Amino acid sequence: MAIEFRNVRKTYPDGTTAVEDFSLTIPSRSTTVFVGSSGCGNTTLLRMINRMVDATSGQVLIDGEDVGAIEPVALRRRIGYVMQNSGLLPHRTVIDNVATVPVLTGTPKAKAREQSMALLDRVGLDRSLAKRYPGQLSGGQQQRVGVARGLAADPNILLMDEPFGAVDPIVRDELQRELLRLQRELGKTVVFVTHDIDEAFLLGTQVVILKRGGVVAQIGTPAEILARPKDDFVADFIGAKRGKRRLTVEQQGDGDDLLLVDSSGYPAGLISAPGGRLEPVLSGGSDPKSRSVSNKTDQAGDA
Amino acid sequence: MDWVLSHLDDIGNLTVTHIVLCVPAIVIGFVVSVPLGYAASKSSLARGVLLTLGNVLYTIPGIALVVLVPVTLGIPLLNPVNVTIALLIYAVAIMVRSAADAFVSVSGDVKQSATAQGYSASQRFWRVELPLAGPVLLAGVRVVSVSTISLATVGALVGIPSLGTFFTDAFQRNFALEAVVGLVLVLLLAAVFDLLLSLVGRALMPWTRGTRLSAGAAKALSQPVPAGVGDVAGPGGRL
């Protein structure tokens, strides 16, 4: 399910332009992350895919089919949607929340609930929570229910609007890893919106950095963007300028691990290097001693 | 006490008559107010017009309305329907505001998420917005119920029987005990209705048990009720 934006523009009735002229192809079965600060139109772009927002001009196509020609309610039922603060229905039990879309599309309730039980397993929720109401769950559990609900109709496309923005960092970390695992298992076309560049680099196969008005600052894999920020805006946005991303290696005592420190001297992580040999870790670099390590190794150090 | 025991028949009959006057006003008032309140929650113009109209209607003194309704609608003065219609007008005047607040209290996130999952507009109203407006709607109906039961007594002044008949009778005969009995009965009936409504609410809204209200609902419920609402003296502060 590839998604294509063709010269999309969105102007709201009050005259503000959320998106000026946006074109992008989102490859299927991979994760594309829109990242930018508020007002960059990332949520607007996401919502154009399921027609919660209609483009003022231009087209959004799913596998070549213009979404403008698809009835919105039917379109939304075949696209999963997960949002911040879960958006769960407070008056429905967990299991009925997960079963929302199958029930809307006419699956008998008993069968929809049975399938939803399996989805609770899939997102790592205990089945004993099925009869609870959302208000009785923790924030992290609610987001898992939100993800299960998004997957319930087995959609090919999953839209995620800052789904982990409101949970604490430890839970966020857990949810991010769960999403990576799910994505390896399911291979959906995921479009993810976030303000957090670290989250974007962790989850995205393709990362789209947006400026105000939905202007694309840079598109690429996390490695490409980190290695070659296109301009000052991107470099600033990803933290390269602040020195957060420029890591240098320090030997710590006589241990095997090498310490990574950023340019302000703050320890950023470790490189597991059996024997403390630096060269194999940075293989491919022409001049290992002067080369800075990209943030990818930062994650390796956290693990 | 002897008087009460020797008048159990009257007490029973007038209580039933009183209920018959009130229940249609409360039920129809609710049914009429929900769509009006929904409209008021969607547009600020509708909100301004409907709530102002409600306030104006609520300031009409009860006795004036009981006389105006038959004159305007051409119903005989002594027909009990007059009282029910008057009560209905007050019920709607109070309830539209509650209903508007109730729909406003439904979280925007939840509404958007329902749309994103693929609820059609009507499915969203019946399955999401109406049930989630429930707690605030219930609070409104409870106020309406108490106020209607209290107000219905005013019909006795123009000769339409209700528990208010005990008041007029007591006044004519200068017999205070009868008025006290009437007052106690009105209070009891209001309390019973209130209890029944809260039980119905618990049964229909299991998710509100033991959990805190959503922020929106709590806010709507904590707002002061409009002046005069629930005031036993009735609209305009007069009987």
XYZ file of C-alpha atoms in Angstrom:
542
model
C 0.000 0.000 0.000
C 2.086 2.887 -1.217
C 0.767 6.342 -0.459
C 1.465 9.262 -2.743
C 0.992 12.962 -2.121
C 0.781 14.980 -5.334
C 1.143 18.756 -4.985
C -1.100 18.780 -1.976
C -2.142 22.102 -0.513
C -4.314 22.848 2.477
C -5.669 26.272 3.317
C -8.142 26.577 6.153
C -11.198 28.864 5.868
C -9.548 31.407 8.177
C -6.780 31.827 5.617
C -3.958 29.952 7.346
C -2.044 27.665 5.073
C -1.123 24.456 6.852
C 0.504 22.841 3.833
C 1.779 24.807 0.847
C 2.765 22.364 -1.874
C 3.627 18.909 -0.710
C 4.647 15.915 -2.798
C 5.948 12.649 -1.418
C 5.776 8.937 -2.026
C 5.508 6.747 1.027
C 6.743 3.242 0.230
C 4.600 0.345 1.353
C 5.440 -1.964 4.246
C 7.815 0.430 5.892
C 7.639 3.204 8.448
C 7.691 6.827 7.354
C 7.984 9.436 10.075
C 6.910 13.058 9.690
C 8.844 15.121 12.173
C 8.642 18.844 12.817
C 7.599 21.271 15.475
C 3.960 22.263 15.951
C 2.479 24.118 13.025
C 4.495 22.211 10.443
C 1.380 20.561 9.107
C 2.423 17.047 10.009
C -0.909 16.122 11.572
C -2.716 17.780 8.677
C -0.734 15.646 6.213
C -1.514 12.498 8.193
C -5.205 13.280 8.283
C -5.361 13.856 4.554
C -4.646 10.172 4.112
C -7.886 9.103 5.796
C -9.770 12.244 4.759
C -10.254 13.661 8.211
C -8.853 16.660 6.400
C -9.524 17.169 2.704
C -6.834 18.778 0.587
C -7.697 22.191 -0.864
C -5.908 21.159 -4.045
C -3.735 18.296 -5.177
C -4.271 14.602 -4.628
C -3.519 11.883 -2.152
C -3.374 8.433 -3.710
C -3.327 5.025 -2.087
C -1.979 2.452 -4.554
C -2.845 4.826 -7.364
C -6.418 5.413 -6.191
C -7.393 8.997 -5.351
C -8.730 9.032 -1.786
C -10.969 11.956 -2.771
C -13.036 9.439 -4.722
C -13.452 7.076 -1.772
C -16.316 7.530 0.684
C -14.607 8.820 3.879
C -16.288 6.508 6.390
C -15.437 3.397 4.370
C -11.897 4.690 3.786
C -11.293 5.258 7.506
C -12.475 1.775 8.396
C -9.710 0.263 6.310
C -6.974 2.486 7.723
C -5.783 2.062 11.308
C -5.511 5.244 13.366
C -3.722 5.666 16.690
C -3.583 9.025 18.411
C -2.124 10.775 21.415
C -4.085 10.273 24.659
C -5.302 7.046 23.056
C -8.721 8.509 22.136
C -10.301 5.344 23.508
C -14.039 5.391 24.102
C -14.327 5.787 27.874
C -17.739 4.098 28.001
C -16.615 0.909 26.293
C -14.570 -1.857 27.831
C -11.069 -2.506 26.572
C -12.174 -5.455 24.483
C -15.041 -3.514 22.893
C -12.700 -0.640 22.134
C -10.380 -2.998 20.298
C -13.348 -4.536 18.482
C -14.660 -1.109 17.360
C -13.905 -1.291 13.647
C -14.780 -4.976 13.105
C -18.147 -4.337 14.783
C -18.699 -1.219 12.636
C -18.052 -3.266 9.513
C -20.581 -5.894 10.548
C -18.543 -8.641 12.204
C -20.751 -10.369 14.821
C -19.897 -9.068 18.286
C -18.856 -12.419 19.749
C -16.476 -13.114 16.895
C -15.045 -9.585 16.969
C -14.355 -9.934 20.693
C -12.654 -13.275 20.208
C -10.354 -11.820 17.553
C -9.684 -8.829 19.755
C -8.480 -11.091 22.559
C -5.722 -12.320 20.279
C -4.816 -8.704 19.546
C -4.413 -7.980 23.254
C -1.781 -10.750 23.301
C -0.160 -9.277 20.242
C 0.343 -5.834 21.834
C 1.481 -7.324 25.117
C -1.623 -6.725 27.231
C -2.898 -9.228 29.735
C -6.284 -10.715 28.807
C -7.533 -9.998 32.323
C -7.723 -6.305 31.332
C -10.334 -7.018 28.656
C -13.342 -6.195 30.845
C -11.877 -3.017 32.306
C -12.777 0.477 31.196
C -10.029 2.695 29.725
C -10.155 4.996 32.765
C -8.945 2.091 34.876
C -5.745 1.589 32.859
C -2.370 3.312 33.003
C -1.362 5.670 30.198
C 0.960 3.077 28.679
C -1.710 0.385 28.770
C -4.174 2.754 27.117
C -1.758 3.398 24.276
C -1.326 -0.347 23.779
C -5.101 -0.687 23.569
C -5.045 2.157 21.044
C -2.515 0.282 18.923
C -4.535 -2.953 19.191
C -7.634 -1.044 18.064
C -5.732 0.414 15.132
C -4.739 -3.080 14.046
C -8.110 -4.749 14.654
C -9.419 -4.653 11.110
C -6.000 -5.814 9.850
C -5.519 -2.619 7.816
C -2.615 -2.289 5.418
C -2.025 1.273 6.543
C -1.530 2.413 10.117
C -1.559 6.151 10.869
C -0.003 7.153 14.173
C -0.389 10.737 15.388
C 2.110 11.274 18.212
C 0.927 8.090 19.860
C 3.611 8.058 22.526
C 3.790 11.796 23.159
C 1.933 11.796 26.466
C 3.530 8.866 28.303
C 6.594 8.977 30.536
C 10.015 8.294 28.997
C 10.404 4.759 30.330
C 7.000 3.663 29.059
C 7.640 5.468 25.776
C 10.831 3.536 25.314
C 8.960 0.294 25.937
C 6.172 1.201 23.510
C 8.669 2.210 20.819
C 10.411 -1.161 21.036
C 7.038 -2.923 20.928
C 6.141 -1.002 17.803
C 9.415 -2.002 16.154
C 8.710 -5.642 17.018
C 5.126 -5.405 15.716
C 6.323 -3.787 12.534
C 8.851 -6.595 11.976
C 6.047 -9.121 12.446
C 3.302 -7.367 10.505
C 4.987 -5.219 7.870
C 2.306 -2.504 7.683
C 2.672 0.792 5.892
C 3.099 2.993 8.952
C 2.910 6.776 8.806
C 4.021 8.240 12.101
C 3.930 11.845 13.304
C 6.174 13.055 16.104
C 7.946 16.147 17.444
C 10.754 14.013 18.811
C 13.709 13.580 16.451
C 15.110 10.680 18.483
C 11.833 8.851 18.134
C 11.816 9.601 14.415
C 15.324 8.179 13.935
C 14.524 5.124 16.025
C 11.283 4.171 14.279
C 11.585 5.569 10.767
C 12.763 3.738 7.711
C 12.192 7.031 5.965
C 12.246 10.277 7.909
C 10.657 13.459 6.566
C 11.740 16.628 8.347
C 9.174 19.389 7.895
C 9.393 23.130 8.189
C 6.492 25.522 8.684
C 3.828 25.167 6.007
C 4.629 21.539 5.334
C 7.794 22.428 3.465
C 10.120 19.448 3.296
C 13.492 20.256 4.818
C 14.979 16.849 4.133
C 13.896 13.314 3.337
C 16.090 10.304 3.910
C 16.995 7.399 6.090
C 18.087 8.325 9.602
C 21.701 7.550 8.650
C 21.582 9.777 5.571
C 20.122 12.679 7.485
C 22.569 12.342 10.337
C 25.578 12.012 8.080
C 24.620 14.723 5.636
C 22.168 17.262 7.030
C 21.062 19.224 3.995
C 21.172 22.665 5.592
C 21.533 24.540 8.842
C 17.860 24.089 9.673
C 18.180 20.307 9.566
C 21.512 20.291 11.355
C 20.023 22.424 14.077
C 16.857 20.328 14.256
C 18.654 17.029 14.655
C 20.923 18.521 17.278
C 24.162 18.302 15.315
C 24.919 21.947 15.914
C 24.472 21.709 19.642
C 27.110 19.012 19.638
C 24.644 16.441 20.904
C 25.263 14.242 17.883
C 28.999 14.727 17.536
C 30.332 11.954 19.658
C 33.937 11.128 20.392
C 35.389 7.972 21.826
C 37.188 7.780 25.127
C 38.891 4.820 26.686
C 37.548 4.161 30.179
C 40.155 2.584 32.447
C 41.127 -0.890 31.358
C 37.602 -2.193 30.535
C 36.582 -3.564 27.148
C 33.897 -0.953 26.559
C 34.592 2.433 25.012
C 32.793 5.492 26.307
C 31.133 7.870 23.879
C 31.000 11.502 24.905
C 29.330 14.388 23.127
C 31.046 17.651 22.424
C 30.050 19.154 25.769
C 31.751 16.230 27.499
C 28.482 14.565 28.522
C 28.652 10.736 28.410
C 26.264 9.546 25.697
C 26.781 5.798 25.682
C 29.131 2.892 25.333
C 30.509 0.932 22.422
C 30.799 -2.727 23.221
C 34.249 -3.455 21.840
C 35.707 -6.764 22.905
C 39.394 -6.164 23.552
C 38.819 -2.441 23.334
C 39.807 -2.397 19.701
C 38.364 0.619 17.994
C 39.035 -0.108 14.379
C 36.497 -2.924 13.735
C 33.710 -0.850 15.248
C 34.291 2.050 12.929
C 35.089 -0.042 9.897
C 34.522 1.714 6.616
C 35.829 5.039 7.837
C 38.906 6.200 6.010
C 40.427 7.928 8.990
C 39.089 6.378 12.196
C 40.884 8.690 14.564
C 39.344 11.925 13.358
C 35.929 10.553 12.500
C 32.960 11.247 14.689
C 30.505 8.496 15.356
C 26.931 8.909 14.189
C 24.096 8.627 16.631
C 23.287 5.103 15.519
C 25.937 3.926 17.893
C 24.228 5.872 20.622
C 21.411 3.337 20.514
C 23.830 0.458 20.488
C 25.274 1.888 23.626
C 21.874 2.146 25.323
C 20.942 -1.436 24.632
C -51.756 11.879 62.806
C -55.428 11.067 62.909
C -55.984 13.484 60.062
C -53.314 11.730 57.991
C -54.742 8.279 58.668
C -58.276 9.368 57.821
C -57.080 10.995 54.593
C -54.873 8.205 53.203
C -57.164 7.913 50.197
C -56.749 11.606 49.361
C -53.011 11.376 49.894
C -52.746 8.372 47.570
C -54.958 9.875 44.869
C -53.339 13.293 44.892
C -49.855 11.741 44.837
C -50.795 9.722 41.743
C -52.377 12.806 40.142
C -49.216 14.755 40.910
C -47.030 12.075 39.296
C -49.281 12.017 36.227
C -48.821 15.798 35.858
C -45.035 15.630 36.251
C -43.750 12.533 34.461
C -44.793 13.543 30.934
C -43.270 16.987 31.457
C -39.957 15.482 32.597
C -39.800 12.812 29.889
C -40.914 15.006 26.983
C -38.770 17.849 28.310
C -35.733 15.571 28.156
C -36.529 14.278 24.674
C -37.077 17.816 23.329
C -34.035 19.285 25.055
C -31.446 16.763 23.868
C -31.579 17.736 20.179
C -31.890 21.440 21.071
C -28.917 21.149 23.430
C -26.956 19.304 20.757
C -27.657 22.116 18.308
C -26.634 24.665 20.955
C -23.364 22.783 21.507
C -22.552 22.913 17.783
C -23.112 26.573 16.986
C -22.603 29.615 19.136
C -25.511 31.344 17.399
C -27.900 28.508 18.279
C -26.460 28.494 21.788
C -27.062 32.207 22.260
C -30.615 32.080 20.939
C -31.709 28.912 22.737
C -30.197 29.709 26.105
C -31.508 33.265 26.113
C -34.947 31.997 25.172
C -34.704 29.437 27.972
C -33.814 32.107 30.499
C -36.682 34.322 29.371
C -39.199 31.479 29.611
C -37.907 30.589 33.037
C -38.599 34.066 34.375
C -42.336 33.831 33.603
C -44.072 33.310 36.947
C -45.687 29.888 37.297
C -49.166 31.163 37.954
C -49.027 33.384 34.885
C -47.999 30.456 32.720
C -50.777 28.237 34.049
C -53.224 30.916 32.939
C -51.455 31.865 29.709
C -51.133 28.315 28.354
C -54.889 27.580 28.143
C -55.627 31.062 26.792
C -52.968 30.759 24.110
C -53.678 27.155 23.127
C -57.444 27.269 23.581
C -57.523 24.488 26.183
C -60.179 24.684 28.956
C -58.700 26.342 32.024
C -59.268 23.371 34.319
C -57.666 20.765 32.044
C -54.605 19.237 33.853
C -52.751 19.260 30.513
C -52.267 23.002 31.055
C -50.096 22.330 34.074
C -48.139 19.650 32.267
C -47.476 21.997 29.355
C -46.376 24.762 31.723
C -44.064 22.304 33.486
C -42.749 21.144 30.129
C -41.823 24.721 29.208
C -39.856 25.116 32.444
C -38.275 21.679 32.020
C -37.019 22.580 28.541
C -35.854 26.000 29.747
C -33.590 24.337 32.311
C -32.685 21.219 30.389
C -31.487 22.819 27.140
C -28.617 24.444 29.004
C -27.684 21.182 30.720
C -27.880 19.297 27.444
C -25.679 21.862 25.693
C -23.123 21.607 28.511
C -23.388 17.819 28.366
C -22.430 17.651 24.697
C -19.688 20.231 25.144
C -18.258 18.065 27.941
C -17.574 15.165 25.555
C -13.836 15.113 24.912
C -12.763 16.415 21.505
C -10.089 13.720 21.337
C -12.684 11.006 21.746
C -14.916 12.518 19.058
C -12.017 12.817 16.625
C -10.860 9.340 17.368
C -14.374 7.996 16.759
C -14.400 9.744 13.390
C -10.963 8.363 12.599
C -12.093 4.802 13.357
C -14.900 5.153 10.812
C -18.042 6.051 12.743
C -20.535 7.797 10.477
C -22.009 11.046 11.814
C -25.189 9.378 13.105
C -23.340 6.403 14.584
C -21.042 8.817 16.335
C -23.989 10.677 17.845
C -25.878 7.623 19.100
C -22.959 5.449 20.130
C -20.390 7.969 21.311
C -21.632 11.497 21.992
C -25.016 10.698 23.559
C -23.724 8.067 26.007
C -20.729 10.198 26.945
C -22.982 13.214 27.513
C -24.910 10.928 29.901
C -23.476 11.983 33.261
C -24.139 15.691 32.678
C -27.543 14.962 31.093
C -28.435 12.928 34.161
C -27.414 15.759 36.468
C -29.686 18.064 34.440
C -32.650 15.690 34.547
C -32.294 15.372 38.303
C -32.572 19.130 38.710
C -35.528 19.192 36.305
C -37.248 16.360 38.158
C -37.007 18.014 41.560
C -38.003 21.408 40.218
C -40.949 19.984 38.240
C -42.349 18.107 41.231
C -42.124 21.225 43.318
C -43.604 23.490 40.635
C -46.555 21.245 39.836
C -48.198 22.360 43.073
C -48.913 25.759 41.511
C -51.774 24.274 39.471
C -53.809 23.968 42.662
C -54.201 27.768 42.640
C -56.388 27.568 39.543
C -58.091 24.403 40.789
C -56.126 21.659 39.083
C -55.599 18.924 41.680
C -52.116 17.888 42.765
C -50.232 17.677 46.064
C -50.565 21.470 45.969
C -54.255 20.998 46.759
C -53.145 20.353 50.334
C -51.681 23.867 50.425
C -54.735 25.662 49.067
C -57.011 23.587 51.237
C -54.913 24.280 54.329
C -54.999 27.990 53.536
C -58.771 28.080 53.081
C -59.405 26.092 56.266
C -56.576 27.712 58.231
C -55.291 24.203 59.020
C -51.467 24.173 59.112
C -51.003 20.414 59.511
C -52.433 19.795 56.058
C -49.893 22.153 54.510
C -47.093 20.398 56.365
C -48.324 17.022 55.099
C -48.399 18.381 51.555
C -44.906 19.755 51.898
C -43.523 16.483 53.271
C -45.183 14.559 50.445
C -43.687 16.859 47.803
C -40.234 16.474 49.344
C -40.604 12.691 49.598
C -41.791 12.383 46.026
C -38.896 14.534 44.803
C -36.436 12.415 46.787
C -37.881 9.165 45.389
C -37.675 10.471 41.813
C -34.114 11.611 42.388
C -33.121 8.215 43.770
C -34.765 6.394 40.871
C -32.990 8.605 38.345
C -29.606 8.052 39.932
C -30.209 4.278 39.943
C -31.195 4.371 36.287
C -28.026 6.376 35.609
C -25.854 3.822 37.368
C -27.443 0.995 35.414
C -27.090 2.760 32.054
C -23.605 4.162 32.634
C -21.553 1.402 34.234
C -18.292 3.075 33.214
C -18.876 5.967 35.597
C -18.921 3.670 38.638
C -15.862 3.943 40.788
C -13.968 5.970 38.219
C -13.518 9.659 38.176
C -15.431 11.691 35.662
C -13.741 12.903 32.536
C -12.261 16.351 32.966
C -14.936 17.865 30.711
C -17.852 16.290 32.542
C -16.466 17.278 35.919
C -16.089 20.849 34.738
C -19.621 20.991 33.374
C -21.010 19.559 36.602
C -19.116 21.977 38.791
C -20.549 25.015 37.043
C -23.161 26.827 39.097
C -26.703 26.126 38.014
C -28.492 29.140 36.554
C -30.179 31.382 39.101
C -33.534 30.106 40.179
C -33.007 26.530 39.059
C -33.985 24.090 41.775
C -35.342 26.964 43.777
C -38.411 25.528 45.476
C -40.171 28.877 45.377
C -40.360 28.426 41.623
C -39.757 30.620 38.596
C -39.771 34.272 39.231
C -39.507 33.432 42.913
C -43.290 33.509 43.043
C -46.063 30.986 43.006
